[in-house]
Amino acid sequence: MALVRYRTNDYSVPTAYGFQDVVVKGFVAEVVILCGGKEIARHQRCYGEGVFVADPLHYLALIETKPGALDQAAALQGWALPDVFQHLRHLLEARMGNRGKREFIQVLRLLEALPLDTVTDAVTQAIQIGAVGFDAIKLIALARIAQRPARLDLAAYPHLPRTAVKTTSAADYAVLAA
């Protein structure tokens, strides 16, 4: 379950820390969870009873191994992602079927390391240029962070139309003078 209990409430931790000893520190406004002296989770403290406080990012590694759980995972219910993510999922699943669901989860996992607005912008740009896929989105996001243009290898996207640019000869300009 990757949960710790503090004062009758359950708080999530990344699934990589399941079955390990942790230290839970409860403060007035937040609960901090440490493993081996390293902070692994931080949640806003809840004063209710029997409340499940989850960070969806904590469960993405597990869901990646079981993509069928993407729609049923309690930790992901109510996760307010921008609409462009749902559009991306629809495009990926329409093009690749079940592999598209796996690729969508990989895109969500980018949120573990990158800010939401950076990934959202990368997803939006990838959809606009028609390079819908995890690799393209990751490349665009990393290029945005490095403040440089993304260089996509279009060989990885055979469904995109190819462009052919011919070398211009001097004789081609003679037509314009006429």
XYZ file of N, CA and C in Angstrom:
534
model
N 0.825 -1.209 0.000
C 0.000 0.000 0.000
C 0.863 1.265 0.000
N 2.120 1.200 0.467
C 3.016 2.353 0.521
C 2.387 3.484 1.330
N 1.921 3.130 2.531
C 1.286 4.101 3.405
C 1.933 4.062 4.782
N 1.931 5.209 5.436
C 2.293 5.270 6.848
C 1.101 5.865 7.586
N 0.917 5.428 8.793
C -0.198 5.926 9.583
C 0.344 6.879 10.638
N -0.276 8.049 10.707
C 0.079 9.028 11.722
C -1.226 9.623 12.263
N -1.459 9.435 13.532
C -2.645 9.972 14.209
C -3.935 9.642 13.474
N -4.176 8.408 13.231
C -5.378 7.828 12.615
C -5.550 8.126 11.124
N -4.598 8.775 10.501
C -4.676 9.055 9.071
C -3.556 8.330 8.332
N -3.800 7.980 7.082
C -2.803 7.307 6.261
C -2.221 8.289 5.250
N -0.884 8.328 5.176
C -0.163 9.211 4.270
C 0.675 8.355 3.332
N 0.702 8.721 2.058
C 1.421 7.921 1.068
C 2.914 8.221 1.076
N 3.677 7.219 0.657
C 5.106 7.355 0.411
C 5.380 6.715 -0.953
N 6.485 7.068 -1.607
C 6.786 6.408 -2.889
C 6.866 4.894 -2.704
N 6.367 4.170 -3.683
C 6.300 2.714 -3.560
C 7.684 2.083 -3.414
N 8.722 2.765 -3.824
C 10.081 2.236 -3.676
C 10.465 2.077 -2.199
N 9.772 2.759 -1.307
C 10.089 2.705 0.115
C 9.149 1.790 0.889
N 8.389 0.967 0.187
C 7.508 0.019 0.860
C 8.312 -0.968 1.692
N 7.777 -1.356 2.829
C 8.381 -2.335 3.731
C 9.732 -1.889 4.286
N 9.945 -0.600 4.405
C 11.175 -0.081 5.008
C 10.806 0.721 6.245
N 11.742 0.802 7.179
C 11.522 1.597 8.382
C 11.599 3.073 8.030
N 10.627 3.824 8.506
C 10.589 5.256 8.252
C 10.379 6.000 9.568
N 10.685 7.283 9.541
C 10.434 8.169 10.662
C 9.386 9.169 10.196
N 8.330 9.313 10.981
C 7.262 10.248 10.642
C 7.315 11.395 11.624
N 7.408 12.610 11.088
C 7.427 13.808 11.920
C 6.156 14.601 11.642
N 5.353 14.774 12.666
C 4.121 15.527 12.520
C 4.306 16.946 13.036
N 3.997 17.909 12.197
C 4.051 19.315 12.561
C 2.638 19.877 12.489
N 2.466 21.110 12.868
C 1.140 21.715 12.888
C 0.510 21.708 11.501
N 1.282 22.050 10.480
C 0.721 22.194 9.138
C 1.060 21.044 8.195
N 2.049 20.203 8.544
C 2.448 19.171 7.610
C 2.999 17.941 8.318
N 3.074 16.873 7.540
C 3.656 15.618 8.005
C 4.822 15.309 7.075
N 5.997 15.067 7.659
C 7.201 14.782 6.895
C 7.612 13.345 7.189
N 7.925 12.602 6.132
C 8.301 11.202 6.274
C 9.732 11.035 5.778
N 10.562 10.422 6.622
C 11.984 10.250 6.327
C 12.335 8.769 6.311
N 13.277 8.413 5.468
C 13.800 7.048 5.434
C 15.313 7.152 5.335
N 16.002 6.622 6.324
C 17.463 6.698 6.331
C 17.974 8.117 6.394
N 17.253 8.998 7.061
C 17.656 10.393 7.183
C 17.324 11.247 5.975
N 16.731 10.667 4.950
C 16.386 11.398 3.718
C 14.878 11.595 3.655
N 14.462 12.807 3.348
C 13.024 13.078 3.216
C 12.492 12.394 1.974
N 11.455 11.578 2.153
C 10.874 10.865 1.012
C 9.464 11.331 0.684
N 8.809 12.005 1.639
C 7.456 12.501 1.381
C 7.139 13.639 2.333
N 6.297 14.533 1.840
C 5.819 15.666 2.643
C 4.369 15.901 2.255
N 3.497 15.914 3.245
C 2.068 16.101 3.003
C 1.529 17.201 3.910
N 0.477 17.848 3.453
C -0.253 18.762 4.314
C -0.947 17.917 5.385
N -0.864 18.346 6.616
C -1.418 17.546 7.702
C -2.942 17.595 7.685
N -3.535 16.460 7.959
C -4.978 16.347 8.021
C -5.373 16.048 9.462
N -6.358 16.761 9.969
C -6.799 16.563 11.344
C -8.075 15.731 11.441
N -8.539 15.195 10.327
C -9.706 14.313 10.358
C -9.307 12.951 10.899
N -10.237 12.004 10.803
C -9.944 10.641 11.246
C -10.180 9.665 10.113
N -9.226 8.756 9.914
C -9.347 7.742 8.879
C -9.252 8.294 7.474
N -8.532 9.382 7.284
C -8.410 10.023 5.977
C -7.191 9.455 5.244
N -7.350 9.229 3.952
C -6.279 8.741 3.084
C -5.705 9.955 2.356
N -4.467 10.335 2.677
C -3.811 11.484 2.049
C -2.747 10.924 1.107
N -2.957 11.101 -0.181
C -2.058 10.487 -1.168
C -1.528 11.509 -2.150
N -0.303 11.283 -2.555
C 0.308 12.033 -3.646
C 0.328 11.081 -4.843
N -0.377 11.395 -5.927
C -0.431 10.477 -7.068
C 0.951 10.099 -7.611
N 1.913 10.997 -7.487
C 3.251 10.706 -8.003
C 3.896 9.530 -7.286
N 3.486 9.273 -6.053
C 4.060 8.165 -5.292
C 3.709 6.804 -5.880
N 2.653 6.723 -6.667
C 2.156 5.442 -7.152
C 2.429 5.194 -8.627
N 3.007 6.155 -9.324
C 3.193 5.997 -10.773
C 4.152 4.864 -11.129
N 5.190 4.652 -10.326
C 6.128 3.558 -10.613
C 5.419 2.208 -10.538
N 4.527 2.053 -9.584
C 3.770 0.809 -9.453
C 2.760 0.661 -10.592
N 2.088 1.744 -10.926
C 1.085 1.697 -11.996
C 1.749 1.438 -13.349
N 2.998 1.860 -13.492
C 3.708 1.595 -14.739
C 3.866 0.086 -14.962
N 4.005 -0.674 -13.897
C 4.119 -2.126 -14.029
C 2.759 -2.783 -14.244
N 1.681 -2.092 -13.859
C 0.319 -2.615 -14.010
C -0.558 -1.527 -14.636
N -0.400 -1.259 -15.925
C -1.111 -0.135 -16.544
C -2.626 -0.260 -16.519
N -3.136 -1.456 -16.343
C -4.583 -1.624 -16.260
C -5.174 -0.949 -15.038
N -4.338 -0.675 -14.045
C -4.805 -0.040 -12.814
C -4.893 1.478 -12.937
N -4.529 2.009 -14.076
C -4.515 3.472 -14.241
C -5.875 4.102 -13.968
N -6.938 3.461 -14.406
C -8.271 4.041 -14.234
C -8.877 3.752 -12.869
N -8.395 2.704 -12.181
C -9.007 2.323 -10.910
C -8.214 2.751 -9.683
N -6.994 3.213 -9.836
C -6.139 3.524 -8.685
C -6.752 4.633 -7.833
N -6.993 4.326 -6.577
C -7.614 5.294 -5.663
C -6.749 6.536 -5.501
N -5.438 6.365 -5.527
C -4.535 7.499 -5.328
C -4.600 8.497 -6.485
N -5.038 8.042 -7.652
C -5.101 8.937 -8.812
C -6.464 9.592 -8.984
N -7.450 9.135 -8.235
C -8.795 9.707 -8.343
C -8.766 11.165 -7.893
N -9.343 12.026 -8.677
C -9.400 13.439 -8.330
C -8.110 14.190 -8.602
N -7.161 13.566 -9.311
C -5.903 14.243 -9.631
C -6.197 15.285 -10.699
N -6.042 16.533 -10.380
C -6.400 17.633 -11.276
C -5.234 17.942 -12.219
N -5.208 17.246 -13.331
C -4.219 17.509 -14.366
C -4.855 18.382 -15.440
N -4.069 19.191 -16.138
C -4.625 19.976 -17.244
C -5.261 19.066 -18.297
N -6.244 19.590 -18.999
C -7.001 18.821 -19.990
C -6.129 18.259 -21.107
N -5.003 18.905 -21.370
C -4.137 18.451 -22.457
C -3.601 17.038 -22.180
N -3.494 16.642 -20.929
C -3.033 15.294 -20.603
C -4.067 14.242 -21.031
N -5.331 14.536 -20.813
C -6.382 13.596 -21.238
C -6.416 13.496 -22.759
N -6.200 14.620 -23.427
C -6.149 14.620 -24.892
C -4.963 13.778 -25.369
N -3.820 13.922 -24.703
C -2.639 13.132 -25.042
C -2.932 11.644 -24.868
N -3.551 11.294 -23.758
C -3.862 9.879 -23.512
C -4.758 9.330 -24.614
N -5.764 10.096 -24.993
C -6.663 9.664 -26.058
C -5.892 9.435 -27.365
N -4.995 10.348 -27.709
C -4.211 10.210 -28.941
C -3.295 8.990 -28.890
N -2.630 8.798 -27.751
C -1.710 7.666 -27.616
C -2.449 6.332 -27.686
N -3.568 6.230 -26.983
C -4.315 4.969 -26.980
C -4.969 4.703 -28.331
N -5.386 5.758 -29.025
C -5.978 5.569 -30.354
C -4.927 5.072 -31.344
N -3.701 5.540 -31.202
C -2.642 5.166 -32.136
C -1.972 3.839 -31.779
N -1.793 3.584 -30.465
C -0.990 2.429 -30.072
C -1.715 1.419 -29.193
N -2.955 1.655 -28.865
C -3.695 0.711 -28.026
C -3.150 0.656 -26.604
N -2.921 -0.552 -26.093
C -2.448 -0.710 -24.713
C -1.038 -0.148 -24.527
N -0.203 -0.216 -25.560
C 1.127 0.405 -25.478
C 1.017 1.910 -25.285
N -0.048 2.507 -25.802
C -0.281 3.935 -25.626
C -0.537 4.285 -24.179
N -1.219 3.395 -23.461
C -1.460 3.616 -22.031
C -0.147 3.592 -21.258
N 0.724 2.651 -21.615
C 2.039 2.573 -20.969
C 2.857 3.838 -21.244
N 2.779 4.298 -22.483
C 3.528 5.500 -22.843
C 2.970 6.728 -22.112
N 1.666 6.777 -21.931
C 1.054 7.877 -21.176
C 1.545 7.870 -19.729
N 1.665 6.701 -19.140
C 2.168 6.606 -17.765
C 3.611 7.092 -17.706
N 4.399 6.799 -18.728
C 5.770 7.308 -18.765
C 5.782 8.837 -18.800
N 4.862 9.418 -19.540
C 4.765 10.883 -19.574
C 4.405 11.410 -18.195
N 3.467 10.754 -17.514
C 3.114 11.166 -16.155
C 4.317 11.067 -15.218
N 5.160 10.069 -15.437
C 6.340 9.907 -14.582
C 7.332 11.049 -14.753
N 7.258 11.771 -15.850
C 8.097 12.964 -16.001
C 7.800 13.983 -14.894
N 6.575 13.946 -14.381
C 6.180 14.867 -13.316
C 6.911 14.594 -12.011
N 7.518 13.417 -11.877
C 8.303 13.112 -10.686
C 9.578 13.948 -10.636
N 10.086 14.332 -11.810
C 11.354 15.054 -11.865
C 11.235 16.481 -12.402
N 10.159 16.766 -13.126
C 10.019 18.074 -13.765
C 8.757 18.769 -13.275
N 8.752 20.096 -13.287
C 7.556 20.826 -12.861
C 6.367 20.599 -13.803
N 5.172 20.676 -13.240
C 3.947 20.440 -13.997
C 3.838 21.367 -15.199
N 4.146 22.645 -15.042
C 3.992 23.578 -16.164
C 4.957 23.264 -17.303
N 6.149 22.781 -16.997
C 7.112 22.415 -18.037
C 6.609 21.213 -18.830
N 6.115 20.197 -18.127
C 5.608 19.004 -18.810
C 4.339 19.348 -19.591
N 3.471 20.175 -19.028
C 2.247 20.580 -19.719
C 2.574 21.314 -21.011
N 3.528 22.224 -20.961
C 3.936 22.943 -22.171
C 4.530 21.991 -23.207
N 5.320 21.017 -22.743
C 5.925 20.047 -23.660
C 4.850 19.175 -24.312
N 3.862 18.752 -23.545
C 2.767 17.947 -24.094
C 1.997 18.764 -25.125
N 1.708 20.008 -24.799
C 0.975 20.885 -25.727
C 1.744 21.063 -27.024
N 3.046 21.320 -26.922
C 3.858 21.509 -28.122
C 3.949 20.229 -28.939
N 4.101 19.089 -28.267
C 4.183 17.813 -28.980
C 2.895 17.536 -29.744
N 1.756 17.841 -29.149
C 0.477 17.641 -29.830
C 0.370 18.579 -31.030
N 0.812 19.822 -30.863
C 0.730 20.797 -31.953
C 1.562 20.386 -33.157
N 2.751 19.826 -32.921
C 3.603 19.455 -34.060
C 3.356 18.021 -34.524
N 2.489 17.307 -33.805
C 2.132 15.959 -34.218
C 3.136 14.891 -33.824
N 4.067 15.218 -32.940
C 5.067 14.250 -32.471
C 4.627 13.722 -31.111
N 3.536 12.985 -31.108
C 2.937 12.526 -29.857
C 3.633 11.246 -29.414
N 4.374 11.342 -28.323
C 5.073 10.192 -27.772
C 5.928 10.619 -26.597
N 6.261 9.658 -25.762
C 7.045 9.947 -24.568
C 8.390 10.571 -24.903
N 9.105 9.993 -25.866
C 10.440 10.490 -26.200
C 10.406 11.940 -26.667
N 9.442 12.267 -27.507
C 9.329 13.636 -28.012
C 8.998 14.603 -26.875
N 8.089 14.212 -26.004
C 7.688 15.080 -24.899
C 8.857 15.296 -23.944
N 9.584 14.236 -23.658
C 10.749 14.356 -22.777
C 11.793 15.272 -23.398
N 12.061 15.092 -24.684
C 13.048 15.912 -25.377
C 12.637 17.384 -25.384
N 11.366 17.643 -25.646
C 10.874 19.022 -25.659
C 10.983 19.635 -24.264
N 10.619 18.880 -23.228
C 10.680 19.389 -21.853
C 12.116 19.691 -21.446
N 13.037 18.791 -21.755
C 14.441 19.017 -21.397
C 15.034 20.184 -22.174
N 14.642 20.326 -23.433
C 15.117 21.459 -24.226
C 14.576 22.772 -23.669
N 13.353 22.754 -23.196
C 12.753 23.953 -22.603
C 13.511 24.360 -21.339
N 13.886 23.379 -20.525
C 14.642 23.670 -19.302
C 16.019 24.227 -19.648
N 16.656 23.649 -20.683
C 17.977 24.110 -21.111
C 17.897 25.386 -21.943
N 16.693 25.864 -22.209
C 16.435 27.075 -22.984
C 17.086 27.010 -24.366
N 16.805 25.904 -25.045
C 17.286 25.716 -26.407
C 16.173 25.053 -27.213
N 16.225 25.155 -28.524
C 15.174 24.511 -29.320
C 15.322 22.996 -29.287
N 14.203 22.311 -29.328
C 14.211 20.847 -29.337
C 14.563 20.351 -30.726
N 15.439 19.360 -30.798
C 15.810 18.754 -32.078
C 15.253 17.338 -32.105
N 14.146 17.201 -32.772
C 13.480 15.911 -32.840
C 13.992 15.107 -34.020
N 14.268 13.827 -33.801
C 14.631 12.912 -34.869
C 13.334 12.368 -35.457
N 12.966 12.864 -36.615
C 11.681 12.498 -37.204
C 11.632 11.062 -37.701
N 12.761 10.353 -37.702
C 12.756 8.941 -38.088
C 11.964 8.118 -37.073
N 11.862 8.611 -35.850
C 11.117 7.901 -34.811
C 9.608 8.110 -34.941
N 9.193 8.983 -35.853
C 7.778 9.294 -36.031
C 7.375 9.086 -37.486
N 7.257 7.820 -37.923
C 6.965 7.546 -39.339
C 5.589 8.027 -39.782
N 4.682 8.298 -38.862
C 3.337 8.734 -39.233
C 3.295 10.217 -39.620
N 4.378 10.965 -39.370
C 4.421 12.377 -39.751
C 4.736 12.505 -41.243
N 4.134 13.490 -41.926
C 4.436 13.672 -43.352
C 5.875 14.159 -43.541
N 6.520 13.648 -44.558
C 7.896 14.040 -44.882
C 7.875 15.287 -45.762
N 8.888 16.095 -45.606
C 9.042 17.262 -46.468
C 10.280 17.068 -47.320
N 10.221 17.535 -48.531
C 11.359 17.447 -49.446
C 11.692 18.867 -49.896
N 12.904 19.288 -49.653
C 13.351 20.621 -50.035
C 14.450 20.451 -51.080
N 14.217 21.011 -52.274
C 15.198 20.908 -53.347
C 16.165 22.076 -53.265
N 17.346 21.861 -53.786
C 18.334 22.924 -53.877
C 17.929 23.860 -55.015
N 17.974 25.131 -54.738
C 17.573 26.119 -55.733
C 18.741 26.401 -56.674
N 18.430 26.427 -57.968
C 19.470 26.763 -58.956
C 19.262 28.212 -59.393
N 20.279 28.782 -59.949
C 20.218 30.177 -60.395
C 19.171 30.361 -61.494
N 18.957 29.362 -62.313
C 17.987 29.444 -63.409
C 16.567 29.608 -62.876
N 16.296 29.119 -61.671
C 14.970 29.254 -61.093
C 14.597 30.725 -60.854
N 15.589 31.562 -60.622
C 15.319 32.973 -60.371
C 15.011 33.737 -61.668
N 15.410 33.206 -62.809
C 15.148 33.855 -64.093
C 13.649 33.902 -64.361
N 12.904 32.944 -63.839
C 11.463 32.906 -64.024
C 10.810 34.095 -63.341
N 11.368 34.552 -62.230
C 10.773 35.663 -61.479
C 10.919 36.991 -62.234
N 11.951 37.147 -63.019
C 12.183 38.407 -63.727
C 11.204 38.576 -64.887
N 10.652 37.534 -65.378
C 9.782 37.610 -66.551
C 8.424 38.175 -66.210
